[in-house]
Tab-separated table of C-alpha atoms and ligand atoms in Angstrom:
chain	number	residue	atom	x	y	z
A	1	MET	CA	-7.694	0.179	22.426
A	2	ASP	CA	-9.156	-1.618	19.331
A	3	PRO	CA	-9.496	-5.377	20.541
A	4	ARG	CA	-8.575	-6.560	17.413
A	5	LEU	CA	-4.754	-5.022	18.034
A	6	ASP	CA	-4.199	-7.677	20.890
A	7	LYS	CA	-4.671	-10.331	18.092
A	8	TYR	CA	-2.655	-8.959	15.549
A	9	ALA	CA	0.204	-8.472	18.105
A	10	LYS	CA	-0.904	-12.487	19.429
A	11	LEU	CA	-0.767	-13.480	15.672
A	12	LEU	CA	2.251	-11.916	14.419
A	13	ILE	CA	4.334	-13.520	18.032
A	14	ALA	CA	2.466	-17.117	17.708
A	15	VAL	CA	2.467	-17.406	13.520
A	16	GLY	CA	4.390	-14.760	12.006
A	17	ILE	CA	7.716	-14.925	14.107
A	18	ASN	CA	7.062	-17.942	15.874
A	19	VAL	CA	9.538	-16.760	18.598
A	20	GLN	CA	10.731	-19.582	20.459
A	21	PRO	CA	11.193	-20.313	24.052
A	22	GLY	CA	15.319	-19.008	24.973
A	23	GLN	CA	15.050	-17.200	21.861
A	24	THR	CA	15.571	-13.411	20.959
A	25	LEU	CA	13.588	-11.437	19.092
A	26	VAL	CA	14.542	-8.024	17.034
A	27	ILE	CA	11.670	-5.808	16.554
A	28	ASN	CA	11.611	-2.919	14.080
A	29	CYS	CA	9.005	-0.508	14.990
A	30	PRO	CA	7.623	3.293	14.218
A	31	VAL	CA	7.738	5.365	17.002
A	32	GLU	CA	4.113	6.062	16.497
A	33	LYS	CA	3.549	2.668	16.982
A	34	ALA	CA	4.970	2.107	21.012
A	35	GLU	CA	1.713	0.978	22.037
A	36	PHE	CA	1.402	-2.068	19.594
A	37	ALA	CA	5.109	-2.942	20.485
A	38	ARG	CA	4.574	-3.456	23.760
A	39	LEU	CA	1.523	-5.968	23.262
A	40	LEU	CA	4.399	-7.308	20.971
A	41	VAL	CA	6.778	-7.692	23.821
A	42	ARG	CA	4.337	-8.681	26.075
A	43	ASN	CA	3.158	-11.421	23.784
A	44	ALA	CA	6.973	-12.689	22.781
A	45	TYR	CA	8.191	-12.647	26.731
A	46	ALA	CA	5.096	-14.584	27.613
A	47	ALA	CA	6.135	-17.234	24.668
A	48	GLY	CA	9.203	-17.499	26.439
A	49	ALA	CA	11.424	-14.617	24.616
A	50	ARG	CA	14.975	-14.752	26.078
A	51	GLU	CA	15.436	-11.265	25.341
A	52	VAL	CA	13.222	-8.410	23.055
A	53	VAL	CA	15.768	-5.828	21.424
A	54	MET	CA	13.998	-3.256	20.309
A	55	ARG	CA	15.008	-0.984	17.338
A	56	TRP	CA	12.792	2.312	16.684
A	57	ASN	CA	12.018	4.013	13.529
A	58	ASP	CA	10.775	7.146	12.540
A	59	GLN	CA	10.122	8.034	8.551
A	60	ALA	CA	9.991	11.846	9.335
A	61	VAL	CA	13.421	11.723	11.080
A	62	SER	CA	14.742	9.518	8.317
A	63	ARG	CA	13.465	12.186	5.598
A	64	GLU	CA	14.674	15.206	7.655
A	65	THR	CA	18.179	12.882	7.844
A	66	TYR	CA	18.361	12.335	3.819
A	67	LEU	CA	17.331	16.037	2.947
A	68	HIS	CA	20.044	17.652	5.756
A	69	ALA	CA	22.723	16.056	7.147
A	70	ALA	CA	26.203	15.926	5.605
A	71	ASP	CA	26.850	14.713	2.416
A	72	GLU	CA	29.533	12.242	3.519
A	73	ILE	CA	27.805	10.363	6.051
A	74	PHE	CA	25.805	8.799	3.133
A	75	ASP	CA	28.954	6.961	2.015
A	76	THR	CA	30.635	5.657	5.364
A	77	TYR	CA	28.973	3.706	8.188
A	78	ARG	CA	29.754	2.981	11.645
A	79	PRO	CA	31.175	-0.987	12.044
A	80	TRP	CA	29.040	-1.469	15.360
A	81	GLN	CA	25.566	-0.702	13.528
A	82	ALA	CA	26.853	-3.742	10.879
A	83	ASP	CA	28.229	-5.838	13.595
A	84	MET	CA	24.836	-5.290	15.942
A	85	LEU	CA	23.018	-7.158	13.078
A	86	ASN	CA	25.660	-9.648	12.319
A	87	THR	CA	25.696	-10.716	15.716
A	88	LEU	CA	21.947	-11.426	16.309
A	89	ALA	CA	21.856	-13.067	13.120
A	90	ARG	CA	24.684	-15.705	14.235
A	91	GLU	CA	23.267	-16.107	17.703
A	92	GLY	CA	20.093	-16.796	15.857
A	93	ALA	CA	17.825	-14.369	16.951
A	94	ALA	CA	13.904	-13.408	15.035
A	95	PHE	CA	13.590	-10.495	13.138
A	96	LEU	CA	9.878	-9.195	13.434
A	97	SER	CA	9.790	-5.659	11.266
A	98	ILE	CA	6.351	-3.525	11.352
A	99	ASP	CA	5.689	-1.259	8.623
A	100	SER	CA	3.670	1.487	9.006
A	101	SER	CA	4.802	4.307	6.557
A	102	ASP	CA	3.631	7.204	4.408
A	103	PRO	CA	3.973	5.553	0.769
A	104	ASP	CA	4.893	9.198	-0.471
A	105	GLY	CA	6.670	10.395	3.191
A	106	MET	CA	10.152	10.315	1.212
A	107	ASN	CA	9.139	12.020	-2.400
A	108	GLY	CA	11.600	14.868	-2.690
A	109	ILE	CA	14.723	13.273	-1.051
A	110	ASP	CA	18.047	12.998	-3.363
A	111	HIS	CA	17.334	8.966	-4.097
A	112	ALA	CA	21.281	9.154	-4.792
A	113	ARG	CA	21.812	9.441	-0.697
A	114	MET	CA	19.625	6.388	-0.494
A	115	VAL	CA	21.430	4.198	-2.988
A	116	ARG	CA	25.114	5.405	-1.709
A	117	GLN	CA	24.146	4.493	1.938
A	118	SER	CA	22.689	1.200	1.068
A	119	ARG	CA	26.293	0.870	-1.261
A	120	ALA	CA	28.287	1.562	1.692
A	121	PHE	CA	26.384	-0.072	4.480
A	122	GLY	CA	24.604	-3.510	2.616
A	123	PRO	CA	28.146	-5.205	2.080
A	124	ALA	CA	28.653	-4.713	6.064
A	125	ILE	CA	25.446	-6.545	6.789
A	126	ARG	CA	26.115	-8.918	4.292
A	127	GLU	CA	25.909	-11.983	7.425
A	128	TYR	CA	22.323	-10.922	8.210
A	129	ARG	CA	21.105	-10.177	4.965
A	130	GLU	CA	22.155	-13.738	3.608
A	131	LYS	CA	20.781	-15.395	6.766
A	132	GLN	CA	17.532	-13.005	6.508
A	133	MET	CA	17.282	-13.668	2.088
A	134	SER	CA	17.954	-17.340	2.320
A	135	ASP	CA	15.458	-17.936	5.367
A	136	LYS	CA	18.118	-19.336	7.946
A	137	VAL	CA	16.539	-17.162	10.378
A	138	GLN	CA	12.927	-16.350	11.426
A	139	TRP	CA	11.471	-12.785	9.882
A	140	CYS	CA	8.323	-11.105	9.570
A	141	ILE	CA	6.734	-8.211	8.074
A	142	ALA	CA	3.431	-6.898	8.641
A	143	ALA	CA	1.498	-3.584	8.623
A	144	LEU	CA	-0.248	-1.050	10.799
A	145	PRO	CA	-2.037	2.097	9.158
A	146	GLU	CA	-1.044	5.180	9.087
A	147	GLU	CA	-2.560	8.667	8.550
A	148	ASN	CA	-1.392	9.599	5.040
A	149	TRP	CA	-1.501	6.254	3.581
A	150	ALA	CA	-4.622	5.678	5.002
A	151	LYS	CA	-5.974	9.052	3.201
A	152	LYS	CA	-4.088	8.017	-0.200
A	153	MET	CA	-6.321	5.185	-0.143
A	154	TYR	CA	-9.375	6.834	0.489
A	155	PRO	CA	-9.498	10.152	-1.367
A	156	GLY	CA	-11.763	12.471	0.308
A	157	VAL	CA	-12.827	10.572	3.463
A	158	PRO	CA	-11.686	12.170	6.644
A	159	ALA	CA	-8.511	11.325	8.456
A	160	ALA	CA	-10.010	9.347	11.126
A	161	GLN	CA	-12.493	7.734	8.779
A	162	ALA	CA	-9.826	6.706	6.400
A	163	VAL	CA	-7.536	5.369	8.739
A	164	ALA	CA	-10.541	2.960	10.464
A	165	LYS	CA	-11.419	1.807	6.701
A	166	LEU	CA	-7.435	0.863	6.570
A	167	MET	CA	-7.876	-1.045	9.632
A	168	ASP	CA	-10.578	-2.926	8.549
A	169	ALA	CA	-8.602	-3.634	5.364
A	170	ILE	CA	-5.401	-5.065	7.388
A	171	CYS	CA	-7.414	-6.890	9.074
A	172	ALA	CA	-9.829	-8.456	6.873
A	173	THR	CA	-6.289	-9.586	4.760
A	174	MET	CA	-4.963	-10.762	8.504
A	175	ARG	CA	-8.164	-12.937	8.636
A	176	ILE	CA	-8.808	-11.200	12.189
A	177	THR	CA	-11.972	-10.485	13.488
A	178	GLU	CA	-13.283	-9.921	16.638
A	179	ASP	CA	-14.537	-13.199	17.122
A	180	ASN	CA	-12.331	-15.804	15.478
A	181	ASP	CA	-9.320	-17.653	16.690
A	182	PRO	CA	-6.768	-15.973	13.640
A	183	ALA	CA	-3.739	-18.300	14.473
A	184	GLN	CA	-6.157	-21.402	13.679
A	185	CYS	CA	-7.132	-19.850	10.659
A	186	TRP	CA	-3.509	-18.765	9.542
A	187	ARG	CA	-2.807	-23.060	9.951
A	188	GLU	CA	-5.063	-23.651	7.762
A	189	HIS	CA	-4.090	-21.543	5.182
A	190	ASN	CA	-0.641	-22.328	5.357
A	191	ALA	CA	-1.135	-25.884	5.300
A	192	ARG	CA	-3.228	-24.919	2.010
A	193	LEU	CA	-0.503	-23.228	0.418
A	194	ASN	CA	1.803	-25.772	1.392
A	195	ASP	CA	0.153	-27.945	-0.005
A	196	ARG	CA	-0.956	-26.378	-3.545
A	197	LYS	CA	3.111	-25.580	-3.930
A	198	ARG	CA	4.219	-29.323	-3.072
A	199	ARG	CA	1.547	-30.553	-6.009
A	200	LEU	CA	2.856	-27.895	-8.414
A	201	THR	CA	6.520	-28.938	-7.970
A	202	GLU	CA	5.645	-32.851	-8.193
A	203	LEU	CA	3.772	-32.074	-11.347
A	204	ASN	CA	7.071	-30.223	-12.435
A	205	PHE	CA	4.772	-28.511	-15.430
A	206	LYS	CA	6.707	-27.705	-19.062
A	207	SER	CA	4.387	-24.926	-19.429
A	208	LEU	CA	1.567	-22.668	-18.482
A	209	HIS	CA	-1.149	-21.268	-20.633
A	210	TYR	CA	-3.392	-18.382	-19.330
A	211	THR	CA	-6.913	-17.177	-21.177
A	212	ASN	CA	-9.538	-15.167	-20.591
A	213	SER	CA	-11.361	-12.944	-22.269
A	214	LEU	CA	-9.608	-9.779	-21.846
A	215	GLY	CA	-7.356	-11.375	-24.371
A	216	THR	CA	-4.780	-13.134	-22.268
A	217	ASP	CA	-3.583	-15.726	-24.464
A	218	LEU	CA	0.014	-16.630	-23.141
A	219	THR	CA	2.432	-19.038	-22.715
A	220	VAL	CA	5.068	-19.350	-20.239
A	221	GLU	CA	7.456	-22.350	-19.539
A	222	LEU	CA	8.794	-23.341	-16.584
A	223	PRO	CA	12.844	-23.731	-16.106
A	224	GLU	CA	14.236	-27.610	-15.446
A	225	GLY	CA	14.087	-28.362	-11.986
A	226	HIS	CA	11.897	-25.370	-11.398
A	227	TYR	CA	10.207	-25.541	-7.369
A	228	TRP	CA	6.996	-23.590	-6.320
A	229	ASP	CA	7.031	-21.102	-3.295
A	230	GLY	CA	4.857	-19.245	-0.950
A	231	GLY	CA	3.343	-19.803	2.403
A	232	SER	CA	4.860	-20.688	5.544
A	233	SER	CA	8.955	-20.978	5.368
A	234	THR	CA	11.154	-23.222	7.966
A	235	SER	CA	14.339	-22.200	9.278
A	236	ALA	CA	17.519	-23.450	10.025
A	237	ALA	CA	16.804	-24.318	13.375
A	238	GLY	CA	13.471	-26.000	11.855
A	239	VAL	CA	11.259	-23.162	12.931
A	240	ARG	CA	8.131	-22.436	10.595
A	241	PHE	CA	7.062	-18.579	10.453
A	242	ASN	CA	5.501	-16.711	7.713
A	243	ALA	CA	8.351	-13.889	6.411
A	244	ASN	CA	5.132	-12.073	4.774
A	245	MET	CA	1.820	-11.225	6.621
A	246	PRO	CA	-0.918	-11.014	4.847
A	247	THR	CA	0.796	-13.583	1.771
A	248	GLU	CA	-1.515	-15.531	-0.840
A	249	GLU	CA	0.870	-15.982	-3.907
A	250	ILE	CA	2.526	-19.120	-5.138
A	251	PHE	CA	5.243	-18.280	-7.169
A	252	THR	CA	8.322	-19.696	-9.340
A	253	ALA	CA	10.508	-18.549	-11.905
A	254	PRO	CA	9.470	-18.669	-15.546
A	255	LYS	CA	11.961	-19.635	-17.925
A	256	ARG	CA	13.575	-16.631	-19.270
A	257	ASP	CA	13.200	-17.363	-23.274
A	258	GLY	CA	10.540	-18.847	-23.052
A	259	VAL	CA	7.660	-16.793	-22.708
A	260	ASN	CA	4.990	-16.305	-26.040
A	261	GLY	CA	1.792	-14.694	-26.592
A	262	ARG	CA	-0.010	-11.983	-24.557
A	263	ALA	CA	-0.529	-10.511	-21.277
A	264	VAL	CA	-3.257	-8.261	-20.433
A	265	SER	CA	-3.468	-6.344	-16.897
A	266	THR	CA	-6.024	-6.266	-14.691
A	267	LYS	CA	-5.629	-3.925	-11.981
A	268	PRO	CA	-3.986	-0.636	-12.439
A	269	PHE	CA	-0.330	-0.169	-12.562
A	270	ASP	CA	1.759	2.272	-10.543
A	271	VAL	CA	4.688	3.820	-12.395
A	272	GLY	CA	6.500	6.218	-9.908
A	273	GLY	CA	3.134	7.437	-8.679
A	274	VAL	CA	1.428	7.511	-12.217
A	275	LEU	CA	-1.629	4.744	-12.371
A	276	ILE	CA	-1.887	2.752	-15.312
A	277	PRO	CA	-5.301	1.312	-15.384
A	278	ARG	CA	-4.839	-1.290	-18.121
A	279	PHE	CA	-2.026	-2.108	-20.482
A	280	ALA	CA	-0.837	-5.179	-22.753
A	281	PHE	CA	2.303	-6.870	-23.119
A	282	THR	CA	3.381	-9.129	-25.938
A	283	PHE	CA	5.930	-11.773	-25.826
A	284	GLU	CA	8.239	-13.001	-28.374
A	285	LYS	CA	10.946	-16.153	-27.394
A	286	GLY	CA	10.572	-14.472	-23.413
A	287	ARG	CA	11.107	-10.712	-24.824
A	288	ILE	CA	8.246	-8.153	-24.503
A	289	VAL	CA	8.075	-6.990	-28.023
A	290	GLY	CA	5.032	-5.001	-27.853
A	291	VAL	CA	3.108	-2.898	-25.439
A	292	GLU	CA	0.083	-1.073	-25.681
A	293	ALA	CA	-1.941	1.328	-23.410
A	294	GLU	CA	-4.988	3.479	-24.246
A	295	ASP	CA	-3.136	6.826	-23.245
A	296	PRO	CA	0.292	7.199	-25.244
A	297	ARG	CA	1.879	8.628	-22.264
A	298	HIS	CA	1.304	5.749	-20.357
A	299	ARG	CA	2.902	3.346	-23.204
A	300	GLU	CA	5.943	5.847	-22.710
A	301	LEU	CA	6.337	5.135	-18.954
A	302	LEU	CA	6.448	1.325	-19.405
A	303	GLU	CA	8.444	1.358	-22.215
A	304	ALA	CA	11.011	2.933	-20.201
A	305	GLU	CA	10.720	0.828	-17.171
A	306	ILE	CA	11.344	-2.071	-19.956
A	307	ALA	CA	14.232	-0.812	-21.127
A	308	LEU	CA	15.931	-0.275	-17.496
A	309	ASP	CA	18.093	-2.762	-18.510
A	310	GLU	CA	18.464	-6.197	-20.746
A	311	GLY	CA	16.418	-8.370	-18.172
A	312	ALA	CA	14.277	-5.535	-17.431
A	313	SER	CA	12.292	-6.979	-21.115
A	314	TYR	CA	11.575	-10.669	-19.818
A	315	LEU	CA	9.638	-11.738	-16.839
A	316	GLY	CA	11.034	-12.835	-13.699
A	317	GLU	CA	8.264	-14.566	-11.052
A	318	VAL	CA	5.046	-16.325	-12.222
A	319	ALA	CA	2.209	-16.132	-9.300
A	320	LEU	CA	-0.952	-17.811	-8.674
A	321	VAL	CA	-3.382	-16.005	-6.236
A	322	PRO	CA	-7.196	-17.293	-6.454
A	323	TYR	CA	-9.542	-14.398	-7.199
A	324	ASP	CA	-11.596	-15.355	-4.081
A	325	SER	CA	-8.854	-14.538	-1.920
A	326	PRO	CA	-9.790	-11.899	0.472
A	327	ILE	CA	-7.020	-8.932	-0.810
A	328	SER	CA	-8.650	-10.055	-4.540
A	329	ARG	CA	-11.894	-9.660	-3.260
A	330	MET	CA	-11.487	-6.061	-1.500
A	331	ASP	CA	-10.228	-4.816	-5.191
A	332	THR	CA	-8.778	-1.690	-3.413
A	333	LEU	CA	-5.344	-0.336	-3.888
A	334	PHE	CA	-2.526	-0.531	-1.356
A	335	PHE	CA	-0.348	1.560	-2.820
A	336	ASN	CA	2.251	-1.122	-0.583
A	337	THR	CA	3.431	-4.331	-2.106
A	338	LEU	CA	3.061	-6.102	1.236
A	339	PHE	CA	-0.638	-6.191	0.292
A	340	ASP	CA	-0.656	-5.433	-3.771
A	341	GLU	CA	1.398	-8.476	-5.012
A	342	ASN	CA	-1.366	-10.656	-2.908
A	343	ALA	CA	-3.965	-9.083	-4.913
A	344	SER	CA	-4.285	-11.160	-8.081
A	345	CYS	CA	-2.844	-13.933	-10.025
A	346	HIS	CA	0.589	-11.919	-11.207
A	347	LEU	CA	3.652	-11.906	-13.694
A	348	ALA	CA	6.680	-9.714	-12.772
A	349	PHE	CA	9.283	-8.370	-15.377
A	350	GLY	CA	12.933	-8.153	-14.123
A	351	ALA	CA	15.000	-10.519	-11.568
A	352	SER	CA	13.496	-13.984	-11.009
A	353	TYR	CA	14.153	-15.498	-7.699
A	354	PRO	CA	16.226	-18.783	-7.355
A	355	ASN	CA	13.438	-21.067	-7.728
A	356	ILE	CA	15.293	-24.262	-9.270
A	357	GLU	CA	17.200	-26.544	-6.987
A	358	GLY	CA	20.331	-25.510	-6.089
A	359	GLY	CA	19.629	-21.940	-7.320
A	360	ALA	CA	20.351	-20.195	-4.122
A	361	ASP	CA	23.971	-20.943	-4.276
A	362	MET	CA	24.718	-20.333	-7.968
A	363	THR	CA	26.459	-17.523	-9.589
A	364	GLU	CA	24.203	-15.160	-11.882
A	365	GLU	CA	26.254	-16.846	-14.723
A	366	GLU	CA	24.843	-19.905	-13.948
A	367	ARG	CA	21.164	-18.830	-12.886
A	368	LEU	CA	21.145	-17.239	-16.339
A	369	SER	CA	22.114	-20.592	-18.384
A	370	ARG	CA	19.175	-21.986	-16.625
A	371	GLY	CA	16.740	-20.090	-17.638
A	372	LEU	CA	16.603	-17.511	-14.856
A	373	ASN	CA	15.984	-14.120	-15.599
A	374	GLN	CA	18.504	-10.980	-14.111
A	375	SER	CA	18.120	-7.736	-13.961
A	376	ILE	CA	17.875	-4.512	-11.381
A	377	THR	CA	14.247	-4.197	-11.171
A	378	HIS	CA	11.542	-6.372	-10.511
A	379	GLU	CA	8.183	-5.143	-11.171
A	380	ASP	CA	4.829	-7.362	-10.347
A	381	PHE	CA	1.878	-6.870	-12.535
A	382	MET	CA	-1.298	-8.662	-11.883
A	383	VAL	CA	-3.252	-10.806	-14.831
A	384	GLY	CA	-5.640	-12.689	-12.748
A	385	SER	CA	-9.094	-11.934	-13.635
A	386	PRO	CA	-12.762	-13.822	-12.440
A	387	ASP	CA	-12.696	-15.782	-15.894
A	388	LEU	CA	-8.915	-16.516	-15.852
A	389	SER	CA	-8.047	-20.047	-17.097
A	390	ILE	CA	-4.427	-21.792	-16.981
A	391	VAL	CA	-3.920	-25.071	-17.746
A	392	GLY	CA	-0.580	-26.996	-17.330
A	393	ALA	CA	1.211	-29.061	-19.747
A	394	THR	CA	3.671	-31.635	-18.182
A	395	HIS	CA	7.030	-32.933	-19.915
A	396	ASP	CA	4.922	-36.418	-21.130
A	397	GLY	CA	2.108	-34.177	-22.936
A	398	ARG	CA	-0.438	-34.384	-20.751
A	399	GLU	CA	-2.305	-31.078	-19.807
A	400	ILE	CA	-3.970	-30.386	-16.294
A	401	PRO	CA	-6.197	-27.273	-15.419
A	402	VAL	CA	-4.858	-25.672	-12.880
A	403	PHE	CA	-7.162	-22.623	-12.947
A	404	VAL	CA	-10.463	-22.719	-14.014
A	405	ASN	CA	-12.582	-19.313	-13.517
A	406	GLY	CA	-9.775	-17.472	-11.489
A	407	ASN	CA	-9.619	-20.226	-8.732
A	408	PHE	CA	-7.385	-22.777	-8.047
A	409	ALA	CA	-8.944	-26.480	-10.194
A	410	PHE	CA	-7.521	-28.262	-7.353
B	1	LIG	ZN1	4.599	-12.295	-5.989
B	2	LIG	ZN1	7.021	-10.073	-7.490
């Protein structure tokens, strides 16, 4: 077995989920990765876990279910399934998920069935979801290679070689080499991210001004009381964990009506399998008023995306990622958000995170009135470049460099 897998498992247990002595750990894992799951289980018990609860999944079986199961099952759920997750969350369990799926594995299924199922099941697991989404319990998502995923990333490369290349890529993003201590690298990485998010929050910028030689010239105002997030989180019990591994971004919410100028994309944008190599959005008072793309079909696709609802044509995220970070330097499209959203400085159109003081406890109307965008969509697009400059303007009129030549100025 690849010796890096053992390091990977130890890293996820120690830094990703950081399971505590006496704590229950729930592991979601595809059946194909059973061997890796056993490594996780062994390491979790070695760290003092009280019990490890396995939840196996199988994308191929899920696909068969969505294609062929009786239609009415998508509108019902069994209360004990919800009770299991809610009870575990209430007991303070930690939730670790391994993603190893084919990005096209669900193509051709009736999407409405998925939506109906989450509508039926969603309210029943509200307690569990609320505890996870607000970081009250520890949770962590990480990925392992899958053959079709690897073949999509490296077309024309024989399957076994493509899987090996994807494993190398994942290890690079996870800061795992054969002779290092990845947990120590991650402690340093987290400390750096946490330090930067604290500094940016303290600076309390009124706006950020983006410029580069591709033609980006964009001013993004930030709402009152905003804070920057990213890196590791702390659970209600005070345990630090990394909800997403890898992670490189520090992000906050833009002020909905405070975005003006032009943003040029710097990495391909995927709309339902169609890759749009480059495009630009022009903003006026927050709203996207112009869409540019070389191919008119691409422009139409983008226009449809931002017309999904009222909020889809406003920004919902401002995220900073250094140009010299590992995923950016790889310059590879992963077709998986866990990696791709960490590839570059990005913006997202659609819903924003509640990144203002008290935002998590506000109603949608209150958030909207405080300048946080609402939408059913949230799509990241990349704007980082090696020459990107970002200058922050403070409320008392000072201008402070945030990014110089694609990287943090501090
Ligand atoms: Zn992001
Ligand atoms: Zn995002």
